[in-house]
CSV table of C-alpha atoms in Angstrom, one decimal:
chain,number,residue,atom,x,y,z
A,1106,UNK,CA,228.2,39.2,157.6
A,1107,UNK,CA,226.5,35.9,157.9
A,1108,UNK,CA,224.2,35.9,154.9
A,1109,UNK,CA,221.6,33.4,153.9
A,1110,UNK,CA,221.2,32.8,150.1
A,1111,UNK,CA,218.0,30.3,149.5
A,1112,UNK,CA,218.1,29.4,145.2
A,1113,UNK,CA,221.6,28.8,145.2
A,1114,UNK,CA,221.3,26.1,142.5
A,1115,UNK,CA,219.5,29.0,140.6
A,1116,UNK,CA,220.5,31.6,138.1
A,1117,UNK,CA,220.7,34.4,140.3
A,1118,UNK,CA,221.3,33.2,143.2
A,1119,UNK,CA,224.5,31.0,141.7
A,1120,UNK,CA,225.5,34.4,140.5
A,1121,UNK,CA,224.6,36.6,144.4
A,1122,UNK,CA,226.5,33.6,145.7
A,1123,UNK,CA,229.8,34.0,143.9
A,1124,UNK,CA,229.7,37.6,144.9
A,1125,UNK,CA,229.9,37.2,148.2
A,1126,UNK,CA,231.7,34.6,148.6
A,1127,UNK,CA,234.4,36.5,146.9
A,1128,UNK,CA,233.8,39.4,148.9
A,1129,UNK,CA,234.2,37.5,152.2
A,1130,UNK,CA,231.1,37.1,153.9
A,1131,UNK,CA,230.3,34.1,155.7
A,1132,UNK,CA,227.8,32.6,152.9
A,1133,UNK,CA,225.3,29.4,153.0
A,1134,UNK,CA,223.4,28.6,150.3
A,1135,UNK,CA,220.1,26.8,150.2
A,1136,UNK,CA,218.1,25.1,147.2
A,1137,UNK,CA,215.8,21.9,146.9
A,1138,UNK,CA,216.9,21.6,143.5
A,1139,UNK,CA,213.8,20.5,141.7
A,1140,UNK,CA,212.9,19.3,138.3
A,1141,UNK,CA,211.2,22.7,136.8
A,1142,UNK,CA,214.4,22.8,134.4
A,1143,UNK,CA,217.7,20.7,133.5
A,1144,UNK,CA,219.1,19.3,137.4
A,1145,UNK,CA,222.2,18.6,135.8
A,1146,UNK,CA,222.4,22.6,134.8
A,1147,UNK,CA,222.0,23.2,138.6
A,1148,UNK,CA,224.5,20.8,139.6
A,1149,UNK,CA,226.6,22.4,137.5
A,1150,UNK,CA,226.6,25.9,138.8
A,1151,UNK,CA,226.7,24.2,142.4
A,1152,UNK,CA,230.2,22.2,141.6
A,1153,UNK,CA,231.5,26.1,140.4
A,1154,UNK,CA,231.6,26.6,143.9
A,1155,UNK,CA,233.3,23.4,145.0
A,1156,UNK,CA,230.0,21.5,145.7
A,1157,UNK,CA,229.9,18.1,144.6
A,1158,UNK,CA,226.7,16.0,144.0
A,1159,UNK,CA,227.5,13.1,145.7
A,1160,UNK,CA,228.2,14.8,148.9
A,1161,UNK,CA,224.9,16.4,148.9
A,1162,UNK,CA,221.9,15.0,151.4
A,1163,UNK,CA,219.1,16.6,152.7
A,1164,UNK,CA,218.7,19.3,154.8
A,1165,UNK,CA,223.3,18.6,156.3
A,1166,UNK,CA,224.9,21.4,155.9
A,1167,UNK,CA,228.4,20.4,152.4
A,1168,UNK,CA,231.3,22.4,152.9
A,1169,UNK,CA,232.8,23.9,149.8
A,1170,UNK,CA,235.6,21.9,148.6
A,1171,UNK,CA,236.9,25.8,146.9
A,1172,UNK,CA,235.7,28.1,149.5
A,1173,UNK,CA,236.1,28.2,153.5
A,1174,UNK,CA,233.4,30.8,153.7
A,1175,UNK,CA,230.7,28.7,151.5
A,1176,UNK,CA,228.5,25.7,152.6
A,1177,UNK,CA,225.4,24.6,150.6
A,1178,UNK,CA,222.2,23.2,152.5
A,1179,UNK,CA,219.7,20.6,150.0
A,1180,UNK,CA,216.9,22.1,151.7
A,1181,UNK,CA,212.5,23.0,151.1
A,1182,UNK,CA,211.3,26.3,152.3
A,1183,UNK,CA,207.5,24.9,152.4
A,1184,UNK,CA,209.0,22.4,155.3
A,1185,UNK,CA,208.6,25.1,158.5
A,1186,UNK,CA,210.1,22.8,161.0
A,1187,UNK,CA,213.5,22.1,158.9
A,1188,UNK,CA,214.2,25.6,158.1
A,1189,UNK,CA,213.5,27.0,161.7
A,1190,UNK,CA,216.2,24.7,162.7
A,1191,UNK,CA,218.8,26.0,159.9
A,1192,UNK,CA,217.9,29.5,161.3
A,1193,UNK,CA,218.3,28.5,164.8
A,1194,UNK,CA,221.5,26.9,164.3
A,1195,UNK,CA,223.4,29.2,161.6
A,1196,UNK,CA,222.1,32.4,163.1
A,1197,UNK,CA,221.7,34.5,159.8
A,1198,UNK,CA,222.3,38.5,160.1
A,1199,UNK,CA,221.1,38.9,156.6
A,1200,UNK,CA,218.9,36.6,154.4
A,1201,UNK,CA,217.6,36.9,150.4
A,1202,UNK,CA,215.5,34.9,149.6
A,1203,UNK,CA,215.7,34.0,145.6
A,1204,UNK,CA,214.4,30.7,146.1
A,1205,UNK,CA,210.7,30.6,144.1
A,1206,UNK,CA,208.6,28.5,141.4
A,1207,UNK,CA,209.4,30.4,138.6
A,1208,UNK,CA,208.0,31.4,134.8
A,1209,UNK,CA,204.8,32.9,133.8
A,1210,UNK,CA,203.7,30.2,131.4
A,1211,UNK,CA,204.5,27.7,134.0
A,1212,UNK,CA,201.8,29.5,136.2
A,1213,UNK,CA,198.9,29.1,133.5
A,1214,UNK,CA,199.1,24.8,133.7
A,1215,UNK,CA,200.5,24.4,137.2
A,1216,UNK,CA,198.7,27.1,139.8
A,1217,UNK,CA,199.0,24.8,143.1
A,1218,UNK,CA,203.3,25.2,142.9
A,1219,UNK,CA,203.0,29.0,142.8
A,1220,UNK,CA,200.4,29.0,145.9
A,1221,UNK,CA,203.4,26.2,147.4
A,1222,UNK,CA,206.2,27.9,146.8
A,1223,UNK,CA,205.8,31.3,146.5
A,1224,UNK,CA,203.2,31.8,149.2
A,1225,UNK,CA,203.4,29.3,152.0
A,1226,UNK,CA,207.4,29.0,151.9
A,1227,UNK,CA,208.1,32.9,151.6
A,1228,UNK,CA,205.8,32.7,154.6
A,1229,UNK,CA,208.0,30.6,156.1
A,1230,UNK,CA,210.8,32.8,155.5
A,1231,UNK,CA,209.2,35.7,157.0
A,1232,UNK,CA,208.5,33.5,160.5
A,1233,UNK,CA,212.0,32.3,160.2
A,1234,UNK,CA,213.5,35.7,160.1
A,1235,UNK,CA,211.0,37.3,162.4
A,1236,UNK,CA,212.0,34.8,165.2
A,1237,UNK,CA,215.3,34.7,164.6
A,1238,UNK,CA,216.6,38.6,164.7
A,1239,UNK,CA,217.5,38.4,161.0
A,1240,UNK,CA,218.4,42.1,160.7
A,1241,UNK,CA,217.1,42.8,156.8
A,1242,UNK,CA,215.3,40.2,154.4
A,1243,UNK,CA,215.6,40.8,150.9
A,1244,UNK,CA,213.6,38.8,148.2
A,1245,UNK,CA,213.0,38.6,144.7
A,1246,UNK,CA,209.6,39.9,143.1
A,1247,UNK,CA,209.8,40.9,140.0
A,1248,UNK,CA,208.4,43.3,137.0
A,1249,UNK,CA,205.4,41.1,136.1
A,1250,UNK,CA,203.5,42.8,138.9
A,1251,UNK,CA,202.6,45.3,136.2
A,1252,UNK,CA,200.3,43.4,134.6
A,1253,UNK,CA,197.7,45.3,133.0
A,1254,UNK,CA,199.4,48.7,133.7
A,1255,UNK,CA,200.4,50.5,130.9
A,1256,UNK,CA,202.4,53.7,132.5
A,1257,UNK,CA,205.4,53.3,131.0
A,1258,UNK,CA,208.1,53.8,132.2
A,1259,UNK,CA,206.9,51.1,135.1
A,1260,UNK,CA,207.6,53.2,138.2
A,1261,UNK,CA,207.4,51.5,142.0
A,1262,UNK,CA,205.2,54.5,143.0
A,1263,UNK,CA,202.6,53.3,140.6
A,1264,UNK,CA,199.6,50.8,141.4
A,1265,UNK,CA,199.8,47.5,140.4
A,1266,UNK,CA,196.5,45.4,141.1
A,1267,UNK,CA,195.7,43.8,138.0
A,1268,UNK,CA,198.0,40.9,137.3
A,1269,UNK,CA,197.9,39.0,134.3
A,1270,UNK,CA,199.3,35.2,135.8
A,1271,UNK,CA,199.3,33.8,138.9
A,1272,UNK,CA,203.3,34.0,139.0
A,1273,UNK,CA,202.9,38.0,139.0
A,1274,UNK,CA,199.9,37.7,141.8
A,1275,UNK,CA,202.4,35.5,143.7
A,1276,UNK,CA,204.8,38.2,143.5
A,1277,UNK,CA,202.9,41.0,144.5
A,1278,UNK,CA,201.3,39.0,147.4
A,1279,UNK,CA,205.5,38.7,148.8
A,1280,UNK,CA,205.2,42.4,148.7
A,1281,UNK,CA,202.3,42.2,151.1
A,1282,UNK,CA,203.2,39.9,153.3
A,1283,UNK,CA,206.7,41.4,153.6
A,1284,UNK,CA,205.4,44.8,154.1
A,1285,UNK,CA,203.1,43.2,157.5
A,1286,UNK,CA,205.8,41.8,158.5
A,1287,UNK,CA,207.6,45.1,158.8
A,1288,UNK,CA,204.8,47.0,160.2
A,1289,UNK,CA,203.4,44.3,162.5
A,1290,UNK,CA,207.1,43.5,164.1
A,1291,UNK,CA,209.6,45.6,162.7
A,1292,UNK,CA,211.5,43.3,160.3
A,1293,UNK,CA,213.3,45.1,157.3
A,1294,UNK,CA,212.2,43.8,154.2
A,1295,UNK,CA,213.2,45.0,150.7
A,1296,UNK,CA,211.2,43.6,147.4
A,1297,UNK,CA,213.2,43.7,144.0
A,1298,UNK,CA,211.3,43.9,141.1
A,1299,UNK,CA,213.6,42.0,138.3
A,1300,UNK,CA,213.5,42.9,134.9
A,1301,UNK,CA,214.2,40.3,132.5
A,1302,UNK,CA,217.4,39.3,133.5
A,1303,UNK,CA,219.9,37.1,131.4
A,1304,UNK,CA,223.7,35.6,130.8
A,1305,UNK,CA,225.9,33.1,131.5
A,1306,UNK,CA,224.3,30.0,133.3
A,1307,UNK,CA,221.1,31.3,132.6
A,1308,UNK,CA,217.8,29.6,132.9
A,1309,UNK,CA,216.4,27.1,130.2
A,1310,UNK,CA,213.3,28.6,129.7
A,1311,UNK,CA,214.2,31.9,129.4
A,1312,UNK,CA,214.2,33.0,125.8
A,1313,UNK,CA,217.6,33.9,125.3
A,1314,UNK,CA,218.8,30.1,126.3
A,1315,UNK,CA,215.9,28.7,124.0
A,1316,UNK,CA,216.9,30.8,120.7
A,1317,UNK,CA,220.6,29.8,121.3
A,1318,UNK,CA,219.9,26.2,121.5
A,1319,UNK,CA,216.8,26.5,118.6
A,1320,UNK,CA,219.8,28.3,116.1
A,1321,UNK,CA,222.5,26.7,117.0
A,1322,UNK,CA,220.7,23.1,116.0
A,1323,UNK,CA,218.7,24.9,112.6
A,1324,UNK,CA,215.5,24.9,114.2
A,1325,UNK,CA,212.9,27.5,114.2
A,1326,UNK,CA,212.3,30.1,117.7
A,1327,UNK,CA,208.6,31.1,118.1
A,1328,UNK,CA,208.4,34.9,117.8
A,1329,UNK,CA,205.7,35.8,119.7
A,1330,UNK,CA,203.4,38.8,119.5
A,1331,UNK,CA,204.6,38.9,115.7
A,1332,UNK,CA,208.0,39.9,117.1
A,1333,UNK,CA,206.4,43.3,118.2
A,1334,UNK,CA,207.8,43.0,121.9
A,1335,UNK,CA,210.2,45.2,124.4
A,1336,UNK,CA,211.7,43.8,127.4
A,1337,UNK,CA,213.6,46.0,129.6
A,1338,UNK,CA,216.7,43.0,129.8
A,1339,UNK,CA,219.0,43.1,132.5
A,1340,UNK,CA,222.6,41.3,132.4
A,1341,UNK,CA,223.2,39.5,135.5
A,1342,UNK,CA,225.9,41.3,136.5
A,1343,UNK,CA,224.4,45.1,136.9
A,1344,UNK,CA,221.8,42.8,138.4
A,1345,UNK,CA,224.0,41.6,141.3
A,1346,UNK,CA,225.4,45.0,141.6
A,1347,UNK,CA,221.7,46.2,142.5
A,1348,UNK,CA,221.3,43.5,145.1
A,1349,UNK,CA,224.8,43.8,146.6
A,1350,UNK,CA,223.9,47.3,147.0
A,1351,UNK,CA,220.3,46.4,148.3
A,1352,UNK,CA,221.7,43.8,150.9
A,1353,UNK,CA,224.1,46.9,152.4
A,1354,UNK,CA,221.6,49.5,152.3
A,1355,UNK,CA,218.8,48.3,155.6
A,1356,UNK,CA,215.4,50.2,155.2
A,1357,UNK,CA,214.4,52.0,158.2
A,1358,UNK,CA,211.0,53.7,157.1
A,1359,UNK,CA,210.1,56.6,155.2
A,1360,UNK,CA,209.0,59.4,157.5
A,1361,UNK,CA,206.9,61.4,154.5
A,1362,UNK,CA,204.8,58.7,154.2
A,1363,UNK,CA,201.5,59.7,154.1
A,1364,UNK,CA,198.4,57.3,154.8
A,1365,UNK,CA,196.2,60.0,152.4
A,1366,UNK,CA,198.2,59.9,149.6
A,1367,UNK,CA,199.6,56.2,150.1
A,1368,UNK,CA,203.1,55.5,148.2
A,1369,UNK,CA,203.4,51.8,147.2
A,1370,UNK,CA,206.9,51.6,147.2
A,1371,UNK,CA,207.5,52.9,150.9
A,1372,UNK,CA,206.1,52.9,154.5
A,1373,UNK,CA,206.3,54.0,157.9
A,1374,UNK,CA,207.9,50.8,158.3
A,1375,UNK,CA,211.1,49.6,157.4
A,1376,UNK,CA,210.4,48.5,154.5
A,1377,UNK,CA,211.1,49.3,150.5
A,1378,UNK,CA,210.6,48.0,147.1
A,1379,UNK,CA,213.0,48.8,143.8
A,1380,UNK,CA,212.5,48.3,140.1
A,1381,UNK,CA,216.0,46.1,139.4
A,1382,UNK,CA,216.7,46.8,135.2
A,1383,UNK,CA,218.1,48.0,132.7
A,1384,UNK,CA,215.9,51.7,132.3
A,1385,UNK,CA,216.2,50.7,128.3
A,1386,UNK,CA,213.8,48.7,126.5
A,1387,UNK,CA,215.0,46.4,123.8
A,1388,UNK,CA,212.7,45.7,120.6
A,1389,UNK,CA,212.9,41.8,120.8
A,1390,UNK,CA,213.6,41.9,116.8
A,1391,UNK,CA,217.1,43.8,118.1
A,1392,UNK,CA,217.5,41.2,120.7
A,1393,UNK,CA,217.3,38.3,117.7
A,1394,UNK,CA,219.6,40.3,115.6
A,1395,UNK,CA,222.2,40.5,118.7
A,1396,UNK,CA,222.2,37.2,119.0
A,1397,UNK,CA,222.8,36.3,115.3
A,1398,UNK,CA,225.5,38.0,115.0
A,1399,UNK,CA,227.1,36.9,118.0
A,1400,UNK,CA,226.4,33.1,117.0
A,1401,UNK,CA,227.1,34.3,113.5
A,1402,UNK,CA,224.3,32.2,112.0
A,1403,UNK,CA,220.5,33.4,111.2
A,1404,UNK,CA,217.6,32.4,113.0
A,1405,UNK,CA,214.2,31.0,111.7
A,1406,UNK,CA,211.6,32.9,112.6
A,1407,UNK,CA,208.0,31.4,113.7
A,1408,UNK,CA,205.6,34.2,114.5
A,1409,UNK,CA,203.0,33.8,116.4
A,1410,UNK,CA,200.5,35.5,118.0
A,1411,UNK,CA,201.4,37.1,122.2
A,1412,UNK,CA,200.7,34.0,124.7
A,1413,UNK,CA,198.1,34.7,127.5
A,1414,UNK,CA,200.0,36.2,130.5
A,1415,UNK,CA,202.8,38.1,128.5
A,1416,UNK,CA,202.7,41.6,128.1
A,1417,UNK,CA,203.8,43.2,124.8
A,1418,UNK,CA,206.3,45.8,126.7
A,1419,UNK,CA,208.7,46.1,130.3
A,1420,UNK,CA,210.4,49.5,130.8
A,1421,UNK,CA,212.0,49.6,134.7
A,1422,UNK,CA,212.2,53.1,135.8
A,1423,UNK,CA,215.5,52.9,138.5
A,1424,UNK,CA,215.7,56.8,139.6
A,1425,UNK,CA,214.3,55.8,143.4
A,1426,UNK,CA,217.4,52.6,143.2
A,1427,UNK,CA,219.8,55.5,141.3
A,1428,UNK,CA,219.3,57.9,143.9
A,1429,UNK,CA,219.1,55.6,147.2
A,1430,UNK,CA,221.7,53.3,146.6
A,1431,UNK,CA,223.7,54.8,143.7
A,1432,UNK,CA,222.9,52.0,141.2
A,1433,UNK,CA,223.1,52.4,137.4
A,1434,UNK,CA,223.5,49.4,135.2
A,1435,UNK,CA,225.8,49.8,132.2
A,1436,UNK,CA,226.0,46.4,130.0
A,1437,UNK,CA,224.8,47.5,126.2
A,1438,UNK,CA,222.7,44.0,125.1
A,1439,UNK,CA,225.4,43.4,122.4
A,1440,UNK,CA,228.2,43.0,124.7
A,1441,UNK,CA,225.6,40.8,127.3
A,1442,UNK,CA,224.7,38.4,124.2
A,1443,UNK,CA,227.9,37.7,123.5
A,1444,UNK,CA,229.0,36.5,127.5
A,1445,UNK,CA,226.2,34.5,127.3
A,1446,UNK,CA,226.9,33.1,123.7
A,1447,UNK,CA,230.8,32.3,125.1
A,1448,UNK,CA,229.7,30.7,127.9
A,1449,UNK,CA,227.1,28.6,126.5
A,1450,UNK,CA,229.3,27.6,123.6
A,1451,UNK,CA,232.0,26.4,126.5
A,1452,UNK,CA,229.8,24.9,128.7
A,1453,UNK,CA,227.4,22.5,125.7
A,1454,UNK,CA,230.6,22.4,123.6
A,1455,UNK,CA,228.9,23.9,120.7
């Protein structure tokens, strides 16, 4: 398949990218490779896959100096005009769109990037692959939908209006938008809620990347919520197993669907939405403890109290993603921990 990939230059979608490349799909990736974290981290991931940085320009397609089936395109989603042309020219049967302003504290000092990104370019996305016979759109949302909800374990069938940042209302509004887009004109569309994912070439501003760095140079990591946290974390490989399996798998509409007792996670429509984790929460004190002994050195612990927009616990239930596309993660967090520990130790030459 020809397969669209827009966050290359991201964690996940570095990681989706090498998958099928290796697979042997017909691949381009797209990213605009901002400033929200370390470019030079980005580059990196890019020049795994035989993209240099001084080949890239804007919005012309680099072919991969490693890989006949790969080409990266330095491109924005919030410029309509630009991307309709990529999609007119490269003819995509599948896209997934990764591509996104990330991070929940990010969302509390700079709103107008999340409305930007999230909202007018997945927009774009949608007119792109509505016009353009895309046959299924996948597209990250994520598990901070849940906001206030306290149901756990956080099931897909459950309601989930009361968001706690603007990055989770940006999220669920994807889900909306996708789910007209399937009604209204009969594009597939499947949402993936992610659930704390982590490992090698992770992102900087996750916590796992921050604790490494903070321990490794004898500073102290901010505990927050007096350490009394549970994240349902993900290793980025079952994670690009679910997608893989999400990408193969088109929606073609639920026909028990009921407009009386509405299910959130289904329609009429071809459309779908899957919790992507782990199915087993993590204390975050057991997450710290992991790490140490993978870095074999202990950390300094700052606790403080839980910052606005986090919520003290993520638990993904998977059965619907179990049962319709036989996924089941199976990375324990200690073996997880310590990819991520080897890598970044290689990579920083720690």
């Amino acid at each position: 398949m020809k397969i669209l990939i827009t966050g290359t230059a991201g964690f996940i979608g570095f990681h989706l990218a090498d998958y099928l490349i290796k697979r042997g799909d017909d691949v381009i990736g797209l990213d605009n490779i901002n400033d929200y974290y370390d470019q030079q981290l980005k580059y990196g991931r890019l020049a795994e896959h035989g993209i240099r940085k001084e080949n890239i320009q804007e919005y012309r397609p680099v072919q991969s100096k490693t890989h006949n089936n790969y080409q990266f395109i330095k491109a924005d989603l919030t410029q309509k005009t630009e991307l309709n042309t990529i999609f007119k020219t490269e003819k995509f049967d599948i896209v997934c769109n990764l591509a996104a302003q990330a991070g929940v504290r990010y969302s509390l000092t700079h709103p107008e990037s999340y409305i930007k990104n999230n909202i007018d370019g997945f927009l774009n996305i949608l007119e792109a692959s509505r016009h353009h016979t895309v046959k299924h759109l996948v597209y990250a949302s994520s598990s901070s939908v849940y906001g206030l909800n306290e149901t756990m374990p956080f099931s897909t069938h459950d309601n989930v209006d009361h968001p706690i940042s603007l990055y989770a209302a940006s999220k669920k509004s994807n889900e909306l938008m996708a789910h007209c887009y399937s009604h209204l004109y009969g594009l597939p569309t499947t949402g993936l809620r992610f659930f704390t994912v982590y490992g090698p070439w992770g992102r900087p501003d996750m916590a796992l990347f921050i604790f490494t760095k903070a321990i490794l140079e004898g500073k102290p990591i901010d505990v927050f919520n007096n350490g009394d946290m549970k994240r349902d974390f993900t290793f980025i490989d079952d994670i690009i197993e679910g997608v893989v399996r999400s990408i193969d798998t088109i929606p073609s509409g639920n026909p028990q669907w009921s407009g009386k007792k509405p299910d959130p996670s289904s329609s009429p429509a071809p459309y779908s939405v899957y919790n992507i984790g782990n199915s087993s929460p993590v204390q975050l004190m057991d997450y710290i403890l992991a790490l140490e002994s993978a870095l074999e050195k202990k950390a300094v612990k700052n606790f403080l109290p839980i910052q606005p927009g986090d919520v003290p616990a993520t638990w993904a239930d998977t059965t619907d993603m179990e049962t319709d596309l036989g996924y089941k993660p199976n990375t324990d967090i200690k073996t997880g921990i310590q990819k991520f520990v080897d890598w970044y130790t290689s990579f920083y030459g720690e």
